[in-house]
Amino acid sequence: MEIHDPPPAELAAEAFPSSPEGFRSGFVALIGRPNVGKSTLLNQLVGEKVAITSPVAQTTRNRLRAILTTPSAQLVLLDTPGIHKPHHLLGERLVQSARGAIGEVDVVLLLVDGSEPAGRGDGFIVELLRHSRAPVLVALNKSDLVDPARAEELAASYRALLGIDPDTSPWGERPAPLDWPLLACSATTGAGTGELVEALAARLPLGPHLYPAGAVSDQPEQLLLSELIREQVLHHTREEVPHSVAVSIDRIVDDGPRTAVLATVLVERSSQKGILIGKGGTMLKTIGSGARLQMQKVFDGPVYLELFVKVVPNWRRNPSKLAELGYRGDG
Ligand code: GDP
Ligand code: MG
């Protein structure tokens, strides 16, 4: 999928605002280890409405594009799966997808968990980005968790990671210091995010609106719904389950004021199926009702959700299953 495709024909009828003089627009890739707060930041930046499907085009399932429009710029943000060293095929696909995003964007936003000192995982990503054609900005996220007395020490560990303070670097000799700006922010409270948006926008090329000003996302409805279910699984189950879970949305039926959604949760082992269903089906009920509440916000009306659990041994190592679920290596 080519991200610079023009918006689809059905949008032509919608009024694009005329872009003022000096307007900037372009693509921003959000890159970072899992759990640093990429998705939270995305939601913070575009507001809750990111959860609503807009009429904008299809995209690769696991790359959400969120659209943020300010009076002077339009940022199309690509949420990439977290980068970590790949351990199996799924990991490799996710890394490829994130790498693909880096090559195609105008600015890269490297998000790190600034409440902890820089770690090996961050070093791995810095090396991936070292030769990025696009400028890189580093956001030290989770600033709300940082004790002011430690802020300088934590920031220094990230400067060291970039080779800015080579004398203090625990990472050994770096080829050359990277002059990537570091900005602190909190994706949960929103602190520092205004400055972050300004800094990103300043690095975009001059250009007109790429999407209507009101658009917030081009995520296909199915992916959004499956992610809402996966989110509940992550919230309610312990470590052994989440990474083995994929969700496929089998049917969405618009049934008058009510929307019916049929979905299957795939796991790798029958023991995981047991955990997901729970005693007397209680776990699946909890997951289902949590997801249903979120879906009702998306559809702005009642939702009927039916969840099935299916064991597909080794789905993570099965290329055709991965493709079916939308994990495309070519991004
Ligand atoms: P991702 O894997 O990078 O997309 O990370 P998520 O957005 O899913 O966030 C991972 C966890 O960190 C969640 O529990 C978030 O609530 C939490 N989190 C993200 N950003 C912040 C932040 O700025 N402050 C705090 N305190 N928690 C955050
Ligand atoms: Mg995420």
mmCIF file of C-alpha atoms and ligand atoms in Angstrom:
data_model
loop_
_atom_site.group_PDB
_atom_site.id
_atom_site.type_symbol
_atom_site.label_atom_id
_atom_site.label_comp_id
_atom_site.label_asym_id
_atom_site.label_seq_id
_atom_site.Cartn_x
_atom_site.Cartn_y
_atom_site.Cartn_z
ATOM 1 C CA MET A 1 0.000 0.000 0.000
ATOM 2 C CA GLU A 2 1.364 3.327 -1.059
ATOM 3 C CA ILE A 3 0.663 5.905 1.593
ATOM 4 C CA HIS A 4 0.894 8.843 -0.749
ATOM 5 C CA ASP A 5 -2.097 7.649 -2.744
ATOM 6 C CA PRO A 6 -4.582 10.447 -3.290
ATOM 7 C CA PRO A 7 -7.695 10.228 -1.111
ATOM 8 C CA PRO A 8 -10.380 8.042 -2.692
ATOM 9 C CA ALA A 9 -13.014 9.217 -5.129
ATOM 10 C CA GLU A 10 -15.853 9.147 -2.621
ATOM 11 C CA LEU A 11 -14.135 12.001 -0.823
ATOM 12 C CA ALA A 12 -14.022 14.202 -3.888
ATOM 13 C CA ALA A 13 -17.547 15.377 -3.189
ATOM 14 C CA GLU A 14 -16.640 16.400 0.344
ATOM 15 C CA ALA A 15 -15.438 19.924 0.661
ATOM 16 C CA PHE A 16 -11.743 20.202 1.299
ATOM 17 C CA PRO A 17 -10.973 23.400 3.133
ATOM 18 C CA SER A 18 -8.822 25.771 1.148
ATOM 19 C CA SER A 19 -5.431 25.602 2.783
ATOM 20 C CA PRO A 20 -4.066 28.942 3.996
ATOM 21 C CA GLU A 21 -0.719 30.321 2.882
ATOM 22 C CA GLY A 22 2.154 28.540 4.640
ATOM 23 C CA PHE A 23 0.042 25.474 5.451
ATOM 24 C CA ARG A 24 2.048 22.287 6.022
ATOM 25 C CA SER A 25 0.948 18.685 5.630
ATOM 26 C CA GLY A 26 2.482 15.265 5.635
ATOM 27 C CA PHE A 27 3.070 11.916 7.277
ATOM 28 C CA VAL A 28 4.465 11.216 10.716
ATOM 29 C CA ALA A 29 5.494 7.717 11.818
ATOM 30 C CA LEU A 30 5.170 6.912 15.495
ATOM 31 C CA ILE A 31 7.944 4.513 16.359
ATOM 32 C CA GLY A 32 8.820 2.961 19.686
ATOM 33 C CA ARG A 33 9.061 -0.107 21.809
ATOM 34 C CA PRO A 34 5.807 -1.739 22.852
ATOM 35 C CA ASN A 35 4.093 -0.014 25.773
ATOM 36 C CA VAL A 36 5.834 3.333 25.540
ATOM 37 C CA GLY A 37 2.457 4.957 24.863
ATOM 38 C CA LYS A 38 2.172 5.265 21.070
ATOM 39 C CA SER A 39 -1.516 4.458 20.917
ATOM 40 C CA THR A 40 -2.306 6.589 23.959
ATOM 41 C CA LEU A 41 -0.503 9.535 22.393
ATOM 42 C CA LEU A 42 -2.400 9.068 19.171
ATOM 43 C CA ASN A 43 -5.703 9.140 21.002
ATOM 44 C CA GLN A 44 -4.595 12.146 23.024
ATOM 45 C CA LEU A 45 -3.590 14.026 19.881
ATOM 46 C CA VAL A 46 -6.695 13.407 17.838
ATOM 47 C CA GLY A 47 -9.168 13.063 20.710
ATOM 48 C CA GLU A 48 -11.621 10.287 21.413
ATOM 49 C CA LYS A 49 -13.010 10.565 17.955
ATOM 50 C CA VAL A 50 -10.160 8.461 16.610
ATOM 51 C CA ALA A 51 -12.319 5.522 17.537
ATOM 52 C CA ILE A 52 -14.872 6.485 14.925
ATOM 53 C CA THR A 53 -14.429 5.181 11.433
ATOM 54 C CA SER A 54 -14.228 7.954 8.895
ATOM 55 C CA PRO A 55 -15.124 7.492 5.243
ATOM 56 C CA VAL A 56 -11.471 7.751 4.265
ATOM 57 C CA ALA A 57 -9.787 4.915 2.387
ATOM 58 C CA GLN A 58 -8.761 1.464 3.412
ATOM 59 C CA THR A 59 -5.310 0.962 4.768
ATOM 60 C CA THR A 60 -3.181 -1.927 5.836
ATOM 61 C CA ARG A 61 -4.850 -3.318 8.875
ATOM 62 C CA ASN A 62 -2.130 -2.936 11.387
ATOM 63 C CA ARG A 63 -1.154 0.602 10.563
ATOM 64 C CA LEU A 64 -3.620 3.068 11.879
ATOM 65 C CA ARG A 65 -3.557 6.443 10.255
ATOM 66 C CA ALA A 66 -4.897 9.140 12.496
ATOM 67 C CA ILE A 67 -5.392 12.603 11.169
ATOM 68 C CA LEU A 68 -4.727 15.721 13.185
ATOM 69 C CA THR A 69 -5.655 19.068 11.686
ATOM 70 C CA THR A 70 -4.589 22.371 13.241
ATOM 71 C CA PRO A 71 -5.148 25.859 11.785
ATOM 72 C CA SER A 72 -1.711 25.727 10.169
ATOM 73 C CA ALA A 73 -0.982 22.052 9.472
ATOM 74 C CA GLN A 74 -2.360 18.607 8.886
ATOM 75 C CA LEU A 75 -0.468 15.657 10.344
ATOM 76 C CA VAL A 76 -1.241 12.143 9.197
ATOM 77 C CA LEU A 77 0.051 9.946 11.998
ATOM 78 C CA LEU A 78 0.928 6.320 11.390
ATOM 79 C CA ASP A 79 0.731 4.179 14.500
ATOM 80 C CA THR A 80 3.163 1.367 13.925
ATOM 81 C CA PRO A 81 3.317 -1.834 15.921
ATOM 82 C CA GLY A 82 5.948 -1.601 18.636
ATOM 83 C CA ILE A 83 9.449 -2.457 17.514
ATOM 84 C CA HIS A 84 11.380 -5.062 19.398
ATOM 85 C CA LYS A 85 13.834 -7.684 18.346
ATOM 86 C CA PRO A 86 11.819 -10.283 16.469
ATOM 87 C CA HIS A 87 11.451 -13.667 18.117
ATOM 88 C CA HIS A 88 9.122 -15.354 15.697
ATOM 89 C CA LEU A 89 7.363 -14.750 12.428
ATOM 90 C CA LEU A 90 4.749 -12.406 13.844
ATOM 91 C CA GLY A 91 7.479 -10.318 15.447
ATOM 92 C CA GLU A 92 9.284 -10.133 12.123
ATOM 93 C CA ARG A 93 6.153 -9.014 10.306
ATOM 94 C CA LEU A 94 5.543 -6.302 12.862
ATOM 95 C CA VAL A 95 9.108 -5.027 12.610
ATOM 96 C CA GLN A 96 8.934 -5.048 8.814
ATOM 97 C CA SER A 97 5.732 -3.086 8.937
ATOM 98 C CA ALA A 98 7.269 -0.476 11.234
ATOM 99 C CA ARG A 99 10.408 -0.304 9.093
ATOM 100 C CA GLY A 100 8.278 0.178 6.012
ATOM 101 C CA ALA A 101 6.628 3.162 7.657
ATOM 102 C CA ILE A 102 9.972 4.802 8.402
ATOM 103 C CA GLY A 103 10.919 4.878 4.744
ATOM 104 C CA GLU A 104 7.744 6.577 3.608
ATOM 105 C CA VAL A 105 7.187 9.466 5.970
ATOM 106 C CA ASP A 106 8.138 13.116 6.324
ATOM 107 C CA VAL A 107 8.949 13.000 10.040
ATOM 108 C CA VAL A 108 9.647 10.182 12.476
ATOM 109 C CA LEU A 109 8.507 10.538 16.061
ATOM 110 C CA LEU A 110 10.485 8.188 18.269
ATOM 111 C CA LEU A 111 8.530 7.672 21.442
ATOM 112 C CA VAL A 112 10.302 6.395 24.536
ATOM 113 C CA ASP A 113 9.204 5.767 28.096
ATOM 114 C CA GLY A 114 10.875 8.758 29.702
ATOM 115 C CA SER A 115 9.948 7.569 33.190
ATOM 116 C CA GLU A 116 12.700 4.971 32.880
ATOM 117 C CA PRO A 117 16.306 5.348 31.814
ATOM 118 C CA ALA A 118 17.151 4.472 28.208
ATOM 119 C CA GLY A 119 17.504 0.733 27.670
ATOM 120 C CA ARG A 120 18.805 -1.745 25.131
ATOM 121 C CA GLY A 121 15.454 -1.823 23.310
ATOM 122 C CA ASP A 122 15.722 1.915 22.690
ATOM 123 C CA GLY A 123 19.260 1.445 21.397
ATOM 124 C CA PHE A 124 18.015 -1.104 18.872
ATOM 125 C CA ILE A 125 15.488 1.403 17.505
ATOM 126 C CA VAL A 126 17.982 4.271 17.434
ATOM 127 C CA GLU A 127 20.195 2.130 15.201
ATOM 128 C CA LEU A 128 17.215 1.349 12.941
ATOM 129 C CA LEU A 129 16.528 5.073 12.611
ATOM 130 C CA ARG A 130 20.096 6.298 12.388
ATOM 131 C CA HIS A 131 19.992 6.527 8.598
ATOM 132 C CA SER A 132 16.435 7.773 8.369
ATOM 133 C CA ARG A 133 16.019 10.211 5.510
ATOM 134 C CA ALA A 134 13.242 11.930 7.434
ATOM 135 C CA PRO A 135 14.052 14.083 10.470
ATOM 136 C CA VAL A 136 13.591 12.335 13.812
ATOM 137 C CA LEU A 137 12.105 13.854 16.974
ATOM 138 C CA VAL A 138 12.309 12.059 20.303
ATOM 139 C CA ALA A 139 9.399 12.319 22.739
ATOM 140 C CA LEU A 140 10.165 11.398 26.331
ATOM 141 C CA ASN A 141 6.705 10.185 27.233
ATOM 142 C CA LYS A 142 5.120 9.535 30.641
ATOM 143 C CA SER A 143 6.508 12.778 32.048
ATOM 144 C CA ASP A 144 3.676 12.677 34.585
ATOM 145 C CA LEU A 145 5.423 9.717 36.251
ATOM 146 C CA VAL A 146 8.772 11.460 36.512
ATOM 147 C CA ASP A 147 9.880 12.776 39.875
ATOM 148 C CA PRO A 148 11.257 16.259 39.091
ATOM 149 C CA ALA A 149 14.364 15.401 41.098
ATOM 150 C CA ARG A 150 15.146 12.613 38.594
ATOM 151 C CA ALA A 151 14.113 14.386 35.410
ATOM 152 C CA GLU A 152 17.581 15.584 34.485
ATOM 153 C CA GLU A 153 19.200 12.209 35.114
ATOM 154 C CA LEU A 154 16.586 10.454 32.949
ATOM 155 C CA ALA A 155 16.881 12.983 30.128
ATOM 156 C CA ALA A 156 20.654 12.602 30.280
ATOM 157 C CA SER A 157 20.364 8.852 29.705
ATOM 158 C CA TYR A 158 18.507 9.560 26.451
ATOM 159 C CA ARG A 159 21.013 12.187 25.367
ATOM 160 C CA ALA A 160 23.694 9.599 26.029
ATOM 161 C CA LEU A 161 21.763 7.089 23.936
ATOM 162 C CA LEU A 162 21.894 9.503 20.999
ATOM 163 C CA GLY A 163 25.582 10.022 21.590
ATOM 164 C CA ILE A 164 25.031 13.653 22.524
ATOM 165 C CA ASP A 165 27.002 13.220 25.768
ATOM 166 C CA PRO A 166 29.477 10.602 24.531
ATOM 167 C CA ASP A 167 31.595 10.755 27.686
ATOM 168 C CA THR A 168 28.740 9.541 29.816
ATOM 169 C CA SER A 169 27.371 6.972 27.378
ATOM 170 C CA PRO A 170 27.071 3.494 28.807
ATOM 171 C CA TRP A 171 26.460 2.282 25.261
ATOM 172 C CA GLY A 172 30.011 2.547 24.110
ATOM 173 C CA GLU A 173 31.254 4.569 21.160
ATOM 174 C CA ARG A 174 28.516 5.674 18.761
ATOM 175 C CA PRO A 175 29.347 6.427 15.130
ATOM 176 C CA ALA A 176 28.222 10.053 15.352
ATOM 177 C CA PRO A 177 26.056 12.048 17.728
ATOM 178 C CA LEU A 178 22.468 12.382 16.571
ATOM 179 C CA ASP A 179 21.057 15.870 16.869
ATOM 180 C CA TRP A 180 17.471 14.735 17.295
ATOM 181 C CA PRO A 181 15.498 17.137 19.508
ATOM 182 C CA LEU A 182 14.166 15.671 22.772
ATOM 183 C CA LEU A 183 10.784 16.798 24.085
ATOM 184 C CA ALA A 184 9.064 15.659 27.273
ATOM 185 C CA CYS A 185 5.351 14.933 27.196
ATOM 186 C CA SER A 186 2.576 12.931 28.781
ATOM 187 C CA ALA A 187 0.204 11.071 26.512
ATOM 188 C CA THR A 188 -2.252 10.608 29.378
ATOM 189 C CA THR A 189 -2.415 14.165 30.722
ATOM 190 C CA GLY A 190 -1.604 15.900 27.441
ATOM 191 C CA ALA A 191 1.236 17.902 29.014
ATOM 192 C CA GLY A 192 3.794 18.928 26.407
ATOM 193 C CA THR A 193 1.782 17.549 23.508
ATOM 194 C CA GLY A 194 1.007 21.003 22.097
ATOM 195 C CA GLU A 195 4.718 21.740 21.766
ATOM 196 C CA LEU A 196 5.222 18.295 20.294
ATOM 197 C CA VAL A 197 2.619 18.896 17.582
ATOM 198 C CA GLU A 198 4.203 22.264 16.765
ATOM 199 C CA ALA A 199 7.645 20.720 16.485
ATOM 200 C CA LEU A 200 6.335 17.957 14.220
ATOM 201 C CA ALA A 201 4.331 20.358 12.056
ATOM 202 C CA ALA A 202 7.357 22.621 11.590
ATOM 203 C CA ARG A 203 9.191 19.695 9.978
ATOM 204 C CA LEU A 204 6.471 18.877 7.445
ATOM 205 C CA PRO A 205 6.695 20.156 3.886
ATOM 206 C CA LEU A 206 4.495 22.993 2.706
ATOM 207 C CA GLY A 207 1.361 21.489 1.246
ATOM 208 C CA PRO A 208 -2.436 21.478 1.236
ATOM 209 C CA HIS A 209 -4.885 19.422 3.294
ATOM 210 C CA LEU A 210 -4.599 15.738 2.410
ATOM 211 C CA TYR A 211 -7.870 14.831 4.099
ATOM 212 C CA PRO A 212 -10.997 16.807 4.982
ATOM 213 C CA ALA A 213 -10.453 18.915 8.092
ATOM 214 C CA GLY A 214 -12.934 16.826 10.095
ATOM 215 C CA ALA A 215 -11.389 13.435 9.315
ATOM 216 C CA VAL A 216 -9.733 11.718 12.254
ATOM 217 C CA SER A 217 -8.910 8.231 11.073
ATOM 218 C CA ASP A 218 -8.908 5.998 8.067
ATOM 219 C CA GLN A 219 -8.868 2.823 10.073
ATOM 220 C CA PRO A 220 -11.193 0.242 8.618
ATOM 221 C CA GLU A 221 -14.110 -0.550 10.876
ATOM 222 C CA GLN A 222 -13.204 -4.214 11.171
ATOM 223 C CA LEU A 223 -9.752 -3.565 12.519
ATOM 224 C CA LEU A 224 -11.076 -1.093 15.037
ATOM 225 C CA LEU A 225 -13.638 -3.620 16.269
ATOM 226 C CA SER A 226 -11.110 -6.418 16.521
ATOM 227 C CA GLU A 227 -8.734 -4.147 18.410
ATOM 228 C CA LEU A 228 -11.476 -3.277 20.882
ATOM 229 C CA ILE A 229 -11.925 -6.977 21.608
ATOM 230 C CA ARG A 230 -8.200 -7.591 21.828
ATOM 231 C CA GLU A 231 -7.901 -4.683 24.242
ATOM 232 C CA GLN A 232 -10.396 -6.361 26.595
ATOM 233 C CA VAL A 233 -8.504 -9.647 26.359
ATOM 234 C CA LEU A 234 -5.316 -7.801 27.292
ATOM 235 C CA HIS A 235 -7.033 -6.138 30.225
ATOM 236 C CA HIS A 236 -8.593 -9.233 31.675
ATOM 237 C CA THR A 237 -6.167 -12.085 31.100
ATOM 238 C CA ARG A 238 -2.735 -12.826 32.402
ATOM 239 C CA GLU A 239 0.520 -12.918 30.532
ATOM 240 C CA GLU A 240 0.252 -16.331 28.969
ATOM 241 C CA VAL A 241 -2.703 -15.391 26.807
ATOM 242 C CA PRO A 242 -2.331 -11.936 25.195
ATOM 243 C CA HIS A 243 0.440 -12.577 22.701
ATOM 244 C CA SER A 244 -1.286 -15.666 21.412
ATOM 245 C CA VAL A 245 -4.499 -13.877 20.646
ATOM 246 C CA ALA A 246 -5.818 -12.633 17.353
ATOM 247 C CA VAL A 247 -9.360 -11.534 16.641
ATOM 248 C CA SER A 248 -11.198 -11.895 13.398
ATOM 249 C CA ILE A 249 -14.445 -10.056 12.786
ATOM 250 C CA ASP A 250 -16.641 -12.513 10.951
ATOM 251 C CA ARG A 251 -19.731 -10.410 10.308
ATOM 252 C CA ILE A 252 -21.094 -6.965 10.983
ATOM 253 C CA VAL A 253 -24.852 -6.774 10.498
ATOM 254 C CA ASP A 254 -26.624 -3.461 10.508
ATOM 255 C CA ASP A 255 -29.859 -4.524 12.146
ATOM 256 C CA GLY A 256 -32.034 -1.423 12.411
ATOM 257 C CA PRO A 257 -30.905 0.725 15.318
ATOM 258 C CA ARG A 258 -28.798 -2.168 16.550
ATOM 259 C CA THR A 259 -25.519 -3.439 15.118
ATOM 260 C CA ALA A 260 -24.702 -7.114 15.443
ATOM 261 C CA VAL A 261 -21.045 -8.124 15.470
ATOM 262 C CA LEU A 262 -19.853 -11.720 15.226
ATOM 263 C CA ALA A 263 -16.221 -12.270 16.068
ATOM 264 C CA THR A 264 -13.784 -15.107 16.699
ATOM 265 C CA VAL A 265 -10.911 -14.940 19.129
ATOM 266 C CA LEU A 266 -8.064 -17.173 17.956
ATOM 267 C CA VAL A 267 -5.684 -18.718 20.450
ATOM 268 C CA GLU A 268 -2.880 -21.207 20.021
ATOM 269 C CA ARG A 269 -3.610 -23.735 22.747
ATOM 270 C CA SER A 270 -6.712 -25.241 24.277
ATOM 271 C CA SER A 271 -5.458 -24.211 27.726
ATOM 272 C CA GLN A 272 -5.671 -20.607 26.532
ATOM 273 C CA LYS A 273 -9.151 -21.225 25.232
ATOM 274 C CA GLY A 274 -10.085 -22.422 28.705
ATOM 275 C CA ILE A 275 -8.714 -19.261 30.297
ATOM 276 C CA LEU A 276 -10.523 -17.025 27.830
ATOM 277 C CA ILE A 277 -13.853 -18.717 28.344
ATOM 278 C CA GLY A 278 -13.448 -18.910 32.109
ATOM 279 C CA LYS A 279 -15.512 -20.719 34.670
ATOM 280 C CA GLY A 280 -19.045 -21.035 33.342
ATOM 281 C CA GLY A 281 -18.159 -18.589 30.561
ATOM 282 C CA THR A 282 -17.647 -15.675 32.952
ATOM 283 C CA MET A 283 -14.382 -14.473 31.446
ATOM 284 C CA LEU A 284 -15.736 -14.398 27.928
ATOM 285 C CA LYS A 285 -18.775 -12.521 29.214
ATOM 286 C CA THR A 286 -16.552 -9.923 30.875
ATOM 287 C CA ILE A 287 -14.471 -9.502 27.731
ATOM 288 C CA GLY A 288 -17.558 -9.350 25.556
ATOM 289 C CA SER A 289 -19.400 -6.782 27.625
ATOM 290 C CA GLY A 290 -16.313 -4.568 27.897
ATOM 291 C CA ALA A 291 -15.846 -4.661 24.139
ATOM 292 C CA ARG A 292 -19.547 -4.145 23.532
ATOM 293 C CA LEU A 293 -19.554 -0.933 25.588
ATOM 294 C CA GLN A 294 -16.688 0.446 23.511
ATOM 295 C CA MET A 295 -18.382 -0.609 20.274
ATOM 296 C CA GLN A 296 -21.556 1.190 21.283
ATOM 297 C CA LYS A 297 -19.554 4.406 21.408
ATOM 298 C CA VAL A 298 -18.211 3.709 17.941
ATOM 299 C CA PHE A 299 -21.618 3.016 16.436
ATOM 300 C CA ASP A 300 -23.380 5.502 18.677
ATOM 301 C CA GLY A 301 -26.119 2.941 19.297
ATOM 302 C CA PRO A 302 -26.823 -0.500 20.744
ATOM 303 C CA VAL A 303 -24.533 -3.378 19.794
ATOM 304 C CA TYR A 304 -25.075 -7.094 20.000
ATOM 305 C CA LEU A 305 -21.754 -8.904 20.197
ATOM 306 C CA GLU A 306 -21.250 -12.625 19.838
ATOM 307 C CA LEU A 307 -17.791 -13.966 20.576
ATOM 308 C CA PHE A 308 -16.394 -17.375 19.678
ATOM 309 C CA VAL A 309 -13.071 -18.792 20.778
ATOM 310 C CA LYS A 310 -11.140 -21.041 18.419
ATOM 311 C CA VAL A 311 -7.847 -22.875 18.805
ATOM 312 C CA VAL A 312 -5.549 -22.510 15.787
ATOM 313 C CA PRO A 313 -2.234 -24.096 16.756
ATOM 314 C CA ASN A 314 0.755 -21.965 15.822
ATOM 315 C CA TRP A 315 -1.210 -19.266 14.025
ATOM 316 C CA ARG A 316 1.678 -16.888 14.669
ATOM 317 C CA ARG A 317 3.988 -19.039 12.580
ATOM 318 C CA ASN A 318 1.494 -19.624 9.819
ATOM 319 C CA PRO A 319 2.018 -17.172 6.934
ATOM 320 C CA SER A 320 -1.402 -17.620 5.369
ATOM 321 C CA LYS A 321 -3.128 -17.147 8.712
ATOM 322 C CA LEU A 322 -1.074 -14.037 9.392
ATOM 323 C CA ALA A 323 -1.981 -12.624 6.008
ATOM 324 C CA GLU A 324 -5.649 -13.411 6.597
ATOM 325 C CA LEU A 325 -5.504 -11.526 9.881
ATOM 326 C CA GLY A 326 -3.909 -8.555 8.192
ATOM 327 C CA TYR A 327 -0.329 -8.798 9.407
ATOM 328 C CA ARG A 328 1.311 -7.987 6.121
ATOM 329 C CA GLY A 329 5.061 -7.957 6.001
ATOM 330 C CA ASP A 330 5.150 -5.586 3.066
ATOM 331 C CA GLY A 331 3.183 -3.041 5.078
HETATM 332 P P1 GDP B 1 2.019 1.359 22.875
HETATM 333 O O1 GDP B 1 2.268 -0.105 22.968
HETATM 334 O O2 GDP B 1 3.271 2.109 22.628
HETATM 335 O O3 GDP B 1 0.940 1.723 21.908
HETATM 336 O O4 GDP B 1 1.549 1.816 24.345
HETATM 337 P P2 GDP B 1 0.078 2.143 24.886
HETATM 338 O O5 GDP B 1 -0.408 3.440 24.339
HETATM 339 O O6 GDP B 1 -0.780 0.960 24.715
HETATM 340 O O7 GDP B 1 0.417 2.419 26.442
HETATM 341 C C1 GDP B 1 0.975 1.412 27.257
HETATM 342 C C2 GDP B 1 0.632 1.715 28.695
HETATM 343 O O8 GDP B 1 1.270 2.915 29.135
HETATM 344 C C3 GDP B 1 -0.849 1.924 28.945
HETATM 345 O O9 GDP B 1 -1.176 1.346 30.181
HETATM 346 C C4 GDP B 1 -0.986 3.426 29.004
HETATM 347 O O10 GDP B 1 -2.064 3.830 29.817
HETATM 348 C C5 GDP B 1 0.327 3.835 29.630
HETATM 349 N N1 GDP B 1 0.726 5.190 29.235
HETATM 350 C C6 GDP B 1 0.901 5.648 27.988
HETATM 351 N N2 GDP B 1 1.294 6.942 27.995
HETATM 352 C C7 GDP B 1 1.382 7.316 29.294
HETATM 353 C C8 GDP B 1 1.746 8.537 29.968
HETATM 354 O O11 GDP B 1 2.080 9.568 29.378
HETATM 355 N N3 GDP B 1 1.716 8.502 31.331
HETATM 356 C C9 GDP B 1 1.345 7.398 32.028
HETATM 357 N N4 GDP B 1 1.339 7.488 33.362
HETATM 358 N N5 GDP B 1 1.008 6.247 31.430
HETATM 359 C C10 GDP B 1 1.018 6.199 30.089
HETATM 360 MG MG MG B 2 -0.105 0.528 20.536
#
